[in-house]
Coordinates of C-alpha atoms in Angstrom, one line a residue:
M1253 CA 14.9 20.2 29.2
Q1254 CA 13.9 21.1 25.6
N1255 CA 12.1 24.5 25.6
K1256 CA 10.5 24.2 22.2
W1257 CA 10.4 21.3 19.7
K1258 CA 10.3 22.2 16.0
I1259 CA 8.6 20.1 13.4
V1260 CA 9.2 20.8 9.7
M1261 CA 6.3 19.9 7.4
P1262 CA 7.4 20.1 3.7
T1263 CA 3.7 19.7 2.8
P1264 CA 0.7 20.5 5.0
V1265 CA -0.6 17.8 7.3
P1266 CA -4.5 17.4 7.3
A1267 CA -6.5 19.1 10.0
A1268 CA -6.7 16.0 12.2
G1269 CA -2.9 16.0 12.6
M1270 CA -2.6 19.8 13.2
A1271 CA -5.3 19.6 15.9
L1272 CA -3.0 17.5 18.1
L1273 CA -0.5 20.4 18.0
K1274 CA -2.9 22.9 19.4
V1275 CA -2.6 21.5 22.9
R1276 CA 1.2 21.4 22.7
P1277 CA 2.6 24.8 23.4
D1278 CA 6.0 23.3 23.6
V1279 CA 5.9 22.3 19.9
E1280 CA 6.3 24.6 16.9
A1281 CA 5.2 23.4 13.4
V1282 CA 6.8 25.0 10.4
V1283 CA 4.8 24.3 7.2
L1284 CA 6.7 25.2 4.0
G1285 CA 4.8 27.1 1.5
K1286 CA 6.3 26.9 -1.9
F1287 CA 8.6 23.9 -1.6
S1288 CA 12.2 23.9 -2.8
T1289 CA 15.2 21.8 -1.7
E1290 CA 17.0 24.9 -0.6
A1291 CA 14.2 26.1 1.6
F1292 CA 13.7 22.6 3.0
H1293 CA 17.3 22.2 4.0
A1294 CA 17.3 25.7 5.6
A1295 CA 14.3 24.8 7.6
L1296 CA 15.9 21.5 8.7
K1297 CA 18.8 23.3 10.3
D1298 CA 17.2 23.4 13.7
A1299 CA 14.4 20.9 13.3
H1300 CA 13.8 18.1 15.8
G1301 CA 11.1 16.3 13.7
V1302 CA 10.0 16.1 10.1
T1303 CA 6.8 14.8 8.5
L1304 CA 7.2 13.4 5.0
G1305 CA 4.6 12.9 2.3
L1306 CA 6.3 12.1 -1.0
T1307 CA 9.3 14.4 -0.3
P1308 CA 12.6 12.4 -0.7
F1309 CA 14.7 12.3 2.5
G1310 CA 18.3 11.0 2.3
E1311 CA 21.8 11.7 3.2
A1312 CA 21.8 15.4 2.2
E1313 CA 18.7 16.0 4.3
C1314 CA 20.2 14.2 7.3
E1315 CA 23.3 16.4 7.0
A1316 CA 21.1 19.5 6.9
A1317 CA 19.3 18.4 10.1
P1318 CA 21.9 17.9 12.9
E1319 CA 19.2 18.2 15.7
L1320 CA 16.7 15.8 14.1
K1321 CA 15.2 13.2 16.5
V1322 CA 12.5 11.7 14.3
A1323 CA 11.2 11.4 10.7
A1324 CA 7.6 10.4 10.3
R1325 CA 6.0 9.3 7.0
I1326 CA 2.3 10.3 6.3
G1327 CA 1.6 6.7 5.3
V1328 CA 3.1 3.2 5.6
G1329 CA 5.4 3.1 2.6
Y1330 CA 8.9 4.7 2.7
D1331 CA 10.4 4.2 -0.8
T1332 CA 11.6 7.8 -0.9
V1333 CA 13.4 7.6 2.4
D1334 CA 17.0 6.5 2.9
V1335 CA 16.4 4.4 6.0
P1336 CA 20.1 3.5 6.5
A1337 CA 21.0 7.2 6.6
L1338 CA 18.6 7.7 9.4
T1339 CA 19.6 4.5 11.2
R1340 CA 23.3 5.6 11.2
R1341 CA 22.2 8.6 13.2
K1342 CA 19.9 6.7 15.5
I1343 CA 16.9 8.5 14.1
P1344 CA 13.7 6.5 14.0
L1345 CA 11.6 6.4 10.9
M1346 CA 8.0 6.2 11.9
V1347 CA 5.0 5.1 9.7
T1348 CA 1.3 5.2 10.4
G1349 CA 0.7 1.6 11.3
I1350 CA -2.9 0.5 10.7
A1351 CA -4.2 3.9 9.8
N1352 CA -5.0 3.1 6.2
S1353 CA -5.0 -0.8 6.5
V1354 CA -8.8 -1.1 6.3
S1355 CA -9.0 1.3 3.4
V1356 CA -6.5 -0.8 1.3
A1357 CA -8.3 -4.0 2.3
E1358 CA -11.6 -2.5 1.1
H1359 CA -10.0 -1.3 -2.1
A1360 CA -8.7 -4.8 -2.8
I1361 CA -12.2 -6.2 -2.4
F1362 CA -13.6 -3.4 -4.6
L1363 CA -11.2 -4.4 -7.4
M1364 CA -12.1 -8.0 -7.0
M1365 CA -15.8 -7.2 -7.1
S1366 CA -15.4 -4.9 -10.0
L1367 CA -13.6 -7.6 -12.0
A1368 CA -16.0 -10.4 -11.0
K1369 CA -19.1 -8.3 -11.6
R1370 CA -17.8 -6.7 -14.8
G1371 CA -18.4 -3.2 -13.3
A1372 CA -16.4 -1.2 -15.9
D1373 CA -17.8 -3.2 -18.8
Y1374 CA -21.4 -2.8 -17.8
D1375 CA -21.0 0.9 -17.2
R1376 CA -19.7 1.3 -20.8
M1377 CA -22.5 -0.8 -22.2
V1378 CA -25.1 1.4 -20.7
R1379 CA -23.4 4.6 -21.7
E1380 CA -23.0 3.3 -25.3
N1381 CA -26.5 1.8 -25.4
R1382 CA -25.1 -1.7 -26.0
W1383 CA -27.5 -3.6 -23.9
G1384 CA -27.5 -6.5 -26.3
D1385 CA -23.8 -7.2 -25.3
R1386 CA -24.6 -7.9 -21.6
F1387 CA -24.9 -11.6 -21.9
G1388 CA -21.6 -12.1 -23.8
E1389 CA -19.5 -13.0 -20.7
L1390 CA -21.4 -13.5 -17.5
P1391 CA -20.2 -12.1 -14.2
V1392 CA -19.2 -14.4 -11.4
D1393 CA -19.8 -14.6 -7.7
L1394 CA -17.2 -14.4 -4.9
F1395 CA -19.4 -16.8 -2.9
Q1396 CA -17.6 -20.1 -2.3
K1397 CA -14.6 -19.0 -4.4
T1398 CA -11.1 -19.6 -3.3
L1399 CA -8.9 -16.5 -2.6
L1400 CA -5.1 -16.6 -2.2
I1401 CA -3.8 -13.7 -0.1
I1402 CA -0.1 -13.1 -0.6
G1403 CA 1.2 -11.3 2.5
F1404 CA -0.7 -11.7 5.8
G1405 CA 0.2 -8.5 7.6
R1406 CA -1.9 -5.5 8.6
I1407 CA -3.7 -5.4 5.2
G1408 CA -3.8 -9.0 4.2
S1409 CA -5.3 -10.1 7.5
R1410 CA -8.0 -7.5 7.2
T1411 CA -8.7 -8.5 3.6
A1412 CA -9.0 -12.1 4.8
K1413 CA -11.5 -11.3 7.5
R1414 CA -13.8 -9.5 5.1
C1415 CA -13.6 -12.3 2.5
L1416 CA -14.3 -15.0 5.0
A1417 CA -17.5 -13.0 5.8
M1418 CA -18.5 -13.4 2.2
D1419 CA -18.1 -17.2 2.5
M1420 CA -14.9 -17.4 0.5
E1421 CA -12.2 -20.0 1.2
V1422 CA -9.1 -18.1 2.0
L1423 CA -5.6 -19.4 1.4
V1424 CA -2.6 -17.5 2.7
Y1425 CA 1.0 -17.5 1.4
D1426 CA 3.3 -15.7 3.9
P1427 CA 6.5 -17.6 4.9
Y1428 CA 7.0 -15.1 7.8
V1429 CA 3.8 -15.8 9.5
P1430 CA 3.4 -19.0 11.6
P1431 CA 0.9 -21.4 10.1
A1432 CA -0.9 -21.6 13.4
V1433 CA -1.6 -17.9 13.3
I1434 CA -3.0 -18.2 9.8
R1435 CA -5.2 -21.2 10.8
G1436 CA -6.3 -19.3 13.9
S1437 CA -7.7 -16.6 11.6
G1438 CA -9.8 -19.1 9.8
C1439 CA -7.5 -19.3 6.8
E1440 CA -5.4 -22.1 5.3
P1441 CA -1.6 -21.6 5.0
V1442 CA 0.1 -22.7 1.8
A1443 CA 3.8 -23.3 1.9
N1444 CA 4.3 -23.2 -1.9
L1445 CA 3.3 -20.1 -3.8
K1446 CA 2.6 -21.9 -7.1
D1447 CA 0.4 -24.5 -5.3
G1448 CA -1.7 -21.7 -3.9
L1449 CA -1.9 -19.9 -7.2
A1450 CA -3.1 -23.1 -8.9
R1451 CA -6.0 -23.4 -6.5
A1452 CA -7.1 -19.8 -6.4
D1453 CA -10.0 -18.2 -8.2
F1454 CA -8.8 -14.8 -7.0
V1455 CA -5.4 -13.6 -5.9
T1456 CA -4.6 -10.4 -3.9
V1457 CA -1.1 -9.1 -3.3
H1458 CA -0.4 -7.4 0.1
C1459 CA 3.3 -8.1 0.7
P1460 CA 6.0 -5.4 0.9
K1461 CA 8.3 -4.7 -2.0
N1462 CA 11.9 -5.7 -1.4
A1463 CA 14.7 -7.8 -3.0
E1464 CA 12.8 -11.0 -2.2
T1465 CA 9.4 -9.9 -3.7
V1466 CA 10.4 -8.0 -6.9
D1467 CA 9.0 -10.1 -9.7
L1468 CA 7.6 -12.5 -7.1
I1469 CA 4.8 -13.3 -9.7
G1470 CA 6.3 -13.8 -13.1
R1471 CA 5.6 -16.0 -16.1
G1472 CA 5.9 -19.3 -14.2
E1473 CA 3.6 -18.2 -11.4
L1474 CA 1.0 -16.7 -13.8
A1475 CA 1.1 -19.9 -15.9
A1476 CA 0.3 -21.9 -12.7
M1477 CA -3.0 -20.0 -12.3
K1478 CA -6.4 -21.0 -13.6
R1479 CA -7.4 -19.5 -16.9
T1480 CA -10.5 -18.2 -15.1
A1481 CA -8.6 -16.5 -12.3
Y1482 CA -8.3 -12.9 -11.3
I1483 CA -5.3 -11.1 -9.8
V1484 CA -5.3 -7.8 -7.8
N1485 CA -2.3 -5.8 -6.6
T1486 CA -2.7 -3.0 -4.1
A1487 CA 0.8 -3.4 -2.6
R1488 CA 3.6 -2.1 -4.9
G1489 CA 4.3 -2.1 -8.6
G1490 CA 7.0 -4.6 -9.6
I1491 CA 5.8 -7.4 -7.4
I1492 CA 3.9 -8.7 -10.4
N1493 CA 6.2 -8.6 -13.5
E1494 CA 4.3 -6.3 -15.8
D1495 CA 5.6 -7.8 -19.0
A1496 CA 4.6 -11.3 -17.9
L1497 CA 1.2 -9.9 -16.8
Y1498 CA 0.6 -8.3 -20.2
D1499 CA 1.3 -11.5 -22.0
A1500 CA -0.8 -13.5 -19.6
L1501 CA -3.8 -11.2 -20.0
K1502 CA -3.4 -10.9 -23.7
G1503 CA -3.0 -14.6 -24.2
G1504 CA -5.8 -15.7 -21.9
T1505 CA -3.5 -17.4 -19.3
I1506 CA -5.6 -15.7 -16.7
R1507 CA -9.0 -13.9 -17.0
A1508 CA -8.4 -10.4 -15.7
A1509 CA -6.4 -8.2 -13.3
G1510 CA -6.9 -5.1 -11.1
L1511 CA -3.9 -2.8 -10.4
D1512 CA -3.7 0.1 -8.0
V1513 CA 0.0 0.3 -8.5
L1514 CA 2.5 0.2 -11.3
D1515 CA 6.3 -0.2 -11.4
K1516 CA 6.8 3.4 -12.5
E1517 CA 4.2 5.9 -11.3
P1518 CA 3.0 7.7 -13.3
P1519 CA 4.4 6.0 -16.4
A1520 CA 6.3 8.2 -18.8
E1521 CA 3.9 7.3 -21.6
A1522 CA 0.7 5.3 -21.9
H1523 CA 1.4 1.8 -20.4
K1524 CA 0.9 -1.1 -22.8
L1525 CA -1.3 -2.7 -20.1
C1526 CA -3.8 0.1 -20.7
A1527 CA -4.6 -1.2 -24.2
L1528 CA -6.0 -4.5 -22.8
P1529 CA -9.7 -4.8 -22.1
N1530 CA -9.4 -7.3 -19.2
I1531 CA -7.7 -5.0 -16.7
I1532 CA -8.8 -2.2 -14.5
F1533 CA -6.7 0.4 -12.8
A1534 CA -6.6 2.9 -9.9
P1535 CA -3.9 5.6 -9.6
H1536 CA -2.3 4.3 -6.4
M1537 CA -5.3 5.4 -4.3
A1538 CA -6.2 2.3 -2.3
G1539 CA -5.0 3.7 1.0
V1540 CA -6.2 7.3 0.3
T1541 CA -9.7 7.9 1.6
A1542 CA -11.1 10.9 3.5
E1543 CA -11.1 8.8 6.7
A1544 CA -7.7 7.3 6.1
L1545 CA -6.1 10.7 5.5
A1546 CA -7.4 11.9 8.8
R1547 CA -6.2 8.8 10.6
M1548 CA -2.8 9.0 8.9
A1549 CA -2.4 12.7 9.7
A1550 CA -3.2 12.1 13.4
A1551 CA -0.9 9.1 13.5
T1552 CA 1.9 11.0 11.9
V1553 CA 1.9 13.9 14.3
Q1554 CA 1.3 11.5 17.3
N1555 CA 4.4 9.5 16.2
V1556 CA 6.5 12.7 16.3
L1557 CA 5.1 13.7 19.7
D1558 CA 5.7 10.3 21.1
V1559 CA 9.4 10.5 20.2
F1560 CA 9.6 13.9 21.7
D1561 CA 8.0 12.5 24.9
G1562 CA 10.4 9.6 25.0
K1563 CA 7.8 6.9 24.3
P1564 CA 7.8 6.0 20.6
N1565 CA 5.4 3.2 19.5
P1566 CA 7.7 0.4 18.5
D1567 CA 5.1 -1.1 16.2
N1568 CA 5.3 2.1 14.0
V1569 CA 9.1 2.2 13.9
V1570 CA 10.7 0.9 10.6
N1571 CA 14.3 0.8 11.9
R1572 CA 13.6 -0.6 15.3
E1573 CA 17.3 -1.2 16.0
V1574 CA 17.6 2.5 16.8
L1575 CA 15.5 2.0 19.9
A1576 CA 18.1 -0.4 21.5

Protein backbone atom coordinates (compact mmCIF):
# COMPACT_ATOMS: atom_id res chain seq x y z
CA MET A 1 0.00 0.00 0.00
CA GLN A 2 1.42 3.35 -1.06
CA ASN A 3 1.66 5.65 2.00
CA LYS A 4 2.03 8.96 0.18
CA TRP A 5 1.81 9.77 -3.51
CA LYS A 6 3.96 12.62 -4.79
CA ILE A 7 3.00 14.85 -7.71
CA VAL A 8 5.57 17.23 -9.16
CA MET A 9 4.21 20.39 -10.77
CA PRO A 10 6.86 22.33 -12.75
CA THR A 11 4.36 25.18 -13.06
CA PRO A 12 1.42 25.93 -10.74
CA VAL A 13 -1.90 24.29 -11.56
CA PRO A 14 -4.92 26.64 -11.35
CA ALA A 15 -7.04 26.58 -8.20
CA ALA A 16 -9.68 24.22 -9.58
CA GLY A 17 -7.04 21.51 -9.82
CA MET A 18 -5.43 22.18 -6.46
CA ALA A 19 -8.85 22.00 -4.80
CA LEU A 20 -9.07 18.31 -5.67
CA LEU A 21 -5.92 17.64 -3.67
CA LYS A 22 -7.25 19.18 -0.47
CA VAL A 23 -9.38 16.11 0.15
CA ARG A 24 -6.54 13.70 -0.58
CA PRO A 25 -4.25 13.51 2.46
CA ASP A 26 -2.48 10.61 0.76
CA VAL A 27 -1.17 12.93 -1.98
CA GLU A 28 1.61 15.50 -1.73
CA ALA A 29 1.95 18.17 -4.43
CA VAL A 30 5.36 19.75 -4.99
CA VAL A 31 5.13 22.98 -6.98
CA LEU A 32 8.49 24.17 -8.26
CA GLY A 33 9.16 27.84 -7.71
CA LYS A 34 11.89 29.09 -9.98
CA PHE A 35 12.13 26.39 -12.64
CA SER A 36 15.41 24.86 -13.72
CA THR A 37 16.15 21.53 -15.35
CA GLU A 38 18.34 20.55 -12.42
CA ALA A 39 15.65 21.30 -9.86
CA PHE A 40 13.05 19.52 -11.98
CA HIS A 41 15.14 16.38 -12.26
CA ALA A 42 15.89 16.43 -8.53
CA ALA A 43 12.19 16.68 -7.71
CA LEU A 44 11.38 13.81 -10.06
CA LYS A 45 13.64 11.41 -8.17
CA ASP A 46 10.80 10.14 -5.97
CA ALA A 47 7.82 11.45 -7.94
CA HIS A 48 4.86 9.24 -8.80
CA GLY A 49 3.09 11.76 -11.01
CA VAL A 50 3.94 14.89 -12.96
CA THR A 51 1.75 17.62 -14.46
CA LEU A 52 3.06 19.32 -17.58
CA GLY A 53 2.30 22.68 -19.09
CA LEU A 54 4.84 23.58 -21.77
CA THR A 55 7.69 21.86 -19.91
CA PRO A 56 9.49 19.37 -22.18
CA PHE A 57 9.48 15.81 -20.92
CA GLY A 58 11.67 13.22 -22.59
CA GLU A 59 14.17 10.45 -22.04
CA ALA A 60 16.24 12.43 -19.54
CA GLU A 61 13.18 13.20 -17.42
CA CYS A 62 12.06 9.58 -17.52
CA GLU A 63 15.50 8.50 -16.35
CA ALA A 64 15.27 11.00 -13.50
CA ALA A 65 11.88 9.61 -12.39
CA PRO A 66 12.22 5.88 -11.66
CA GLU A 67 9.00 5.82 -9.58
CA LEU A 68 6.84 7.66 -12.10
CA LYS A 69 3.36 6.22 -12.68
CA VAL A 70 1.70 8.93 -14.77
CA ALA A 71 2.40 12.11 -16.75
CA ALA A 72 -0.52 14.48 -17.28
CA ARG A 73 -0.65 17.37 -19.73
CA ILE A 74 -2.56 20.51 -18.78
CA GLY A 75 -4.22 20.53 -22.18
CA VAL A 76 -4.76 18.22 -25.12
CA GLY A 77 -1.58 18.72 -27.17
CA TYR A 78 1.64 16.90 -26.33
CA ASP A 79 4.21 18.19 -28.82
CA THR A 80 6.82 18.65 -26.06
CA VAL A 81 6.43 15.13 -24.64
CA ASP A 82 8.40 12.09 -25.81
CA VAL A 83 5.51 9.65 -25.87
CA PRO A 84 7.60 6.59 -26.87
CA ALA A 85 9.89 7.20 -23.90
CA LEU A 86 6.89 7.02 -21.58
CA THR A 87 5.40 4.07 -23.42
CA ARG A 88 8.59 2.02 -23.07
CA ARG A 89 8.20 2.40 -19.32
CA LYS A 90 4.46 1.62 -19.31
CA ILE A 91 3.69 5.16 -18.13
CA PRO A 92 0.41 6.61 -19.42
CA LEU A 93 0.40 10.12 -20.86
CA MET A 94 -2.90 11.73 -19.95
CA VAL A 95 -4.56 14.72 -21.63
CA THR A 96 -7.62 16.70 -20.60
CA GLY A 97 -10.11 15.29 -23.09
CA ILE A 98 -12.97 17.66 -23.83
CA ALA A 99 -12.02 20.24 -21.19
CA ASN A 100 -11.27 22.96 -23.75
CA SER A 101 -13.06 21.54 -26.80
CA VAL A 102 -15.98 23.95 -26.65
CA SER A 103 -13.58 26.88 -26.17
CA VAL A 104 -11.67 26.03 -29.35
CA ALA A 105 -14.91 25.48 -31.27
CA GLU A 106 -16.18 28.89 -30.16
CA HIS A 107 -12.87 30.49 -31.16
CA ALA A 108 -13.02 28.93 -34.61
CA ILE A 109 -16.47 30.44 -35.06
CA PHE A 110 -15.21 33.76 -33.67
CA LEU A 111 -12.50 33.83 -36.35
CA MET A 112 -15.03 32.91 -39.04
CA MET A 113 -17.37 35.66 -37.89
CA SER A 114 -14.56 38.21 -37.58
CA LEU A 115 -13.49 37.53 -41.16
CA ALA A 116 -17.00 37.43 -42.60
CA LYS A 117 -18.13 40.57 -40.77
CA ARG A 118 -14.81 42.42 -41.29
CA GLY A 119 -14.44 42.97 -37.56
CA ALA A 120 -10.82 44.10 -37.50
CA ASP A 121 -11.27 46.31 -40.60
CA TYR A 122 -14.30 48.11 -39.22
CA ASP A 123 -12.63 48.67 -35.86
CA ARG A 124 -9.73 50.42 -37.61
CA MET A 125 -12.08 52.49 -39.77
CA VAL A 126 -13.79 53.95 -36.71
CA ARG A 127 -10.53 54.56 -34.84
CA GLU A 128 -9.06 56.30 -37.90
CA ASN A 129 -12.31 58.14 -38.73
CA ARG A 130 -12.52 56.50 -42.17
CA TRP A 131 -16.27 56.01 -42.24
CA GLY A 132 -16.36 56.60 -45.96
CA ASP A 133 -14.43 53.34 -46.52
CA ARG A 134 -17.07 51.10 -44.98
CA PHE A 135 -18.84 50.27 -48.23
CA GLY A 136 -15.68 49.22 -50.11
CA GLU A 137 -16.05 45.48 -49.53
CA LEU A 138 -19.27 44.38 -47.91
CA PRO A 139 -19.35 41.78 -45.14
CA VAL A 140 -21.03 38.44 -45.73
CA ASP A 141 -23.40 36.22 -43.77
CA LEU A 142 -22.71 32.72 -42.52
CA PHE A 143 -26.39 31.94 -43.05
CA GLN A 144 -26.83 29.27 -45.76
CA LYS A 145 -23.09 29.19 -46.48
CA THR A 146 -21.18 25.92 -46.84
CA LEU A 147 -18.58 25.04 -44.22
CA LEU A 148 -15.96 22.30 -44.60
CA ILE A 149 -14.69 20.94 -41.30
CA ILE A 150 -11.38 19.08 -41.52
CA GLY A 151 -11.22 16.70 -38.58
CA PHE A 152 -14.39 15.55 -36.85
CA GLY A 153 -13.15 14.82 -33.35
CA ARG A 154 -13.93 16.51 -30.06
CA ILE A 155 -13.56 20.02 -31.46
CA GLY A 156 -14.67 19.57 -35.05
CA SER A 157 -17.91 17.90 -34.01
CA ARG A 158 -18.70 20.75 -31.61
CA THR A 159 -17.93 23.33 -34.27
CA ALA A 160 -20.30 21.53 -36.60
CA LYS A 161 -23.10 21.51 -34.04
CA ARG A 162 -22.87 25.26 -33.56
CA CYS A 163 -22.65 26.02 -37.27
CA LEU A 164 -25.64 23.84 -38.05
CA ALA A 165 -27.56 25.96 -35.56
CA MET A 166 -26.66 28.99 -37.69
CA ASP A 167 -28.25 27.33 -40.73
CA MET A 168 -24.96 26.52 -42.42
CA GLU A 169 -24.48 23.46 -44.61
CA VAL A 170 -21.67 21.47 -42.99
CA LEU A 171 -19.35 19.18 -44.92
CA VAL A 172 -16.84 17.00 -43.08
CA TYR A 173 -13.54 15.56 -44.26
CA ASP A 174 -12.23 12.95 -41.85
CA PRO A 175 -11.18 9.56 -43.29
CA TYR A 176 -11.10 8.06 -39.79
CA VAL A 177 -14.74 8.74 -38.90
CA PRO A 178 -17.42 6.48 -40.46
CA PRO A 179 -19.67 8.38 -42.90
CA ALA A 180 -22.72 7.14 -40.99
CA VAL A 181 -21.49 8.92 -37.85
CA ILE A 182 -21.00 12.16 -39.79
CA ARG A 183 -24.45 11.90 -41.40
CA GLY A 184 -25.97 11.12 -38.02
CA SER A 185 -24.66 14.47 -36.81
CA GLY A 186 -26.48 16.29 -39.57
CA CYS A 187 -23.40 16.80 -41.72
CA GLU A 188 -22.32 15.53 -45.12
CA PRO A 189 -19.13 13.45 -45.39
CA VAL A 190 -16.75 14.15 -48.26
CA ALA A 191 -14.29 11.47 -49.32
CA ASN A 192 -11.98 13.77 -51.27
CA LEU A 193 -10.43 16.81 -49.60
CA LYS A 194 -10.17 18.90 -52.76
CA ASP A 195 -13.80 18.23 -53.61
CA GLY A 196 -14.83 19.52 -50.20
CA LEU A 197 -12.57 22.56 -50.49
CA ALA A 198 -14.03 23.41 -53.88
CA ARG A 199 -17.56 23.51 -52.44
CA ALA A 200 -16.81 25.40 -49.24
CA ASP A 201 -17.35 29.06 -48.45
CA PHE A 202 -15.59 28.56 -45.11
CA VAL A 203 -13.02 25.97 -44.01
CA THR A 204 -12.00 25.19 -40.43
CA VAL A 205 -9.09 22.91 -39.51
CA HIS A 206 -9.41 20.68 -36.44
CA CYS A 207 -7.27 17.63 -37.21
CA PRO A 208 -4.16 16.64 -35.22
CA LYS A 209 -0.73 17.43 -36.58
CA ASN A 210 1.21 14.34 -37.58
CA ALA A 211 3.15 12.92 -40.51
CA GLU A 212 -0.06 12.59 -42.53
CA THR A 213 -1.35 16.11 -41.92
CA VAL A 214 1.76 18.30 -42.19
CA ASP A 215 1.17 20.45 -45.29
CA LEU A 216 -2.23 18.81 -45.69
CA ILE A 217 -3.37 22.06 -47.26
CA GLY A 218 -0.81 23.26 -49.79
CA ARG A 219 -0.86 25.09 -53.09
CA GLY A 220 -3.02 22.54 -54.86
CA GLU A 221 -5.61 22.46 -52.11
CA LEU A 222 -5.78 26.25 -51.82
CA ALA A 223 -6.08 26.54 -55.60
CA ALA A 224 -9.12 24.26 -55.45
CA MET A 225 -10.96 26.70 -53.17
CA LYS A 226 -13.32 29.48 -54.20
CA ARG A 227 -11.77 32.90 -54.57
CA THR A 228 -14.38 34.12 -52.07
CA ALA A 229 -13.56 31.45 -49.47
CA TYR A 230 -12.21 31.88 -45.96
CA ILE A 231 -9.97 29.42 -44.09
CA VAL A 232 -9.45 29.16 -40.32
CA ASN A 233 -6.91 27.08 -38.40
CA THR A 234 -7.19 26.53 -34.64
CA ALA A 235 -5.41 23.14 -34.68
CA ARG A 236 -1.65 23.30 -35.22
CA GLY A 237 0.68 25.35 -37.38
CA GLY A 238 2.08 23.53 -40.38
CA ILE A 239 -1.14 21.77 -41.33
CA ILE A 240 -1.65 24.65 -43.74
CA ASN A 241 1.57 25.34 -45.63
CA GLU A 242 2.37 28.93 -44.71
CA ASP A 243 4.26 29.80 -47.89
CA ALA A 244 1.36 28.52 -49.98
CA LEU A 245 -1.13 30.41 -47.80
CA TYR A 246 0.85 33.64 -48.18
CA ASP A 247 0.81 33.37 -51.96
CA ALA A 248 -2.88 32.43 -52.00
CA LEU A 249 -3.85 35.42 -49.87
CA LYS A 250 -1.59 37.86 -51.68
CA GLY A 251 -2.65 36.66 -55.12
CA GLY A 252 -6.37 36.50 -54.39
CA THR A 253 -6.66 32.72 -54.70
CA ILE A 254 -8.81 32.87 -51.54
CA ARG A 255 -10.35 35.86 -49.78
CA ALA A 256 -8.99 35.71 -46.23
CA ALA A 257 -7.68 33.55 -43.39
CA GLY A 258 -7.76 33.38 -39.61
CA LEU A 259 -4.91 31.68 -37.72
CA ASP A 260 -4.64 30.88 -34.04
CA VAL A 261 -1.49 28.86 -34.72
CA LEU A 262 1.78 29.17 -36.63
CA ASP A 263 4.39 26.60 -37.58
CA LYS A 264 6.93 28.27 -35.25
CA GLU A 265 5.56 29.95 -32.14
CA PRO A 266 6.44 32.65 -31.55
CA PRO A 267 8.21 33.32 -34.85
CA ALA A 268 11.81 34.46 -34.59
CA GLU A 269 10.93 37.63 -36.46
CA ALA A 270 7.81 39.28 -37.86
CA HIS A 271 6.08 36.67 -40.01
CA LYS A 272 5.54 37.65 -43.63
CA LEU A 273 1.87 36.74 -43.25
CA CYS A 274 1.55 39.67 -40.83
CA ALA A 275 2.11 42.10 -43.70
CA LEU A 276 -1.08 40.99 -45.46
CA PRO A 277 -4.35 42.84 -44.85
CA ASN A 278 -6.62 39.82 -45.40
CA ILE A 279 -5.56 37.72 -42.43
CA ILE A 280 -6.23 37.90 -38.70
CA PHE A 281 -4.33 36.20 -35.90
CA ALA A 282 -4.56 35.03 -32.31
CA PRO A 283 -1.48 33.92 -30.29
CA HIS A 284 -2.46 30.25 -29.85
CA MET A 285 -5.21 31.10 -27.38
CA ALA A 286 -8.24 29.30 -28.83
CA GLY A 287 -8.36 26.77 -26.00
CA VAL A 288 -7.35 29.16 -23.25
CA THR A 289 -10.31 30.81 -21.53
CA ALA A 290 -10.94 31.35 -17.83
CA GLU A 291 -13.44 28.50 -17.84
CA ALA A 292 -11.28 26.20 -19.97
CA LEU A 293 -8.28 26.68 -17.69
CA ALA A 294 -10.37 25.71 -14.68
CA ARG A 295 -11.72 22.63 -16.47
CA MET A 296 -8.25 21.63 -17.69
CA ALA A 297 -6.72 22.08 -14.23
CA ALA A 298 -9.37 19.88 -12.64
CA ALA A 299 -9.09 17.28 -15.41
CA THR A 300 -5.29 17.20 -15.16
CA VAL A 301 -5.24 16.53 -11.44
CA GLN A 302 -8.13 14.07 -11.71
CA ASN A 303 -6.19 12.18 -14.41
CA VAL A 304 -3.25 11.76 -12.02
CA LEU A 305 -5.48 10.72 -9.12
CA ASP A 306 -7.31 8.22 -11.32
CA VAL A 307 -4.03 6.49 -12.16
CA PHE A 308 -3.04 6.43 -8.49
CA ASP A 309 -6.44 4.88 -7.74
CA GLY A 310 -6.03 2.28 -10.47
CA LYS A 311 -8.81 3.54 -12.73
CA PRO A 312 -7.37 5.75 -15.49
CA ASN A 313 -9.90 7.13 -17.97
CA PRO A 314 -8.90 5.42 -21.24
CA ASP A 315 -10.44 8.23 -23.29
CA ASN A 316 -7.78 10.57 -21.87
CA VAL A 317 -4.79 8.26 -22.39
CA VAL A 318 -2.62 9.06 -25.42
CA ASN A 319 -0.60 5.82 -25.38
CA ARG A 320 -3.42 3.41 -24.62
CA GLU A 321 -1.23 0.40 -25.26
CA VAL A 322 0.27 0.85 -21.79
CA LEU A 323 -3.09 -0.08 -20.27
CA ALA A 324 -2.99 -3.59 -21.74
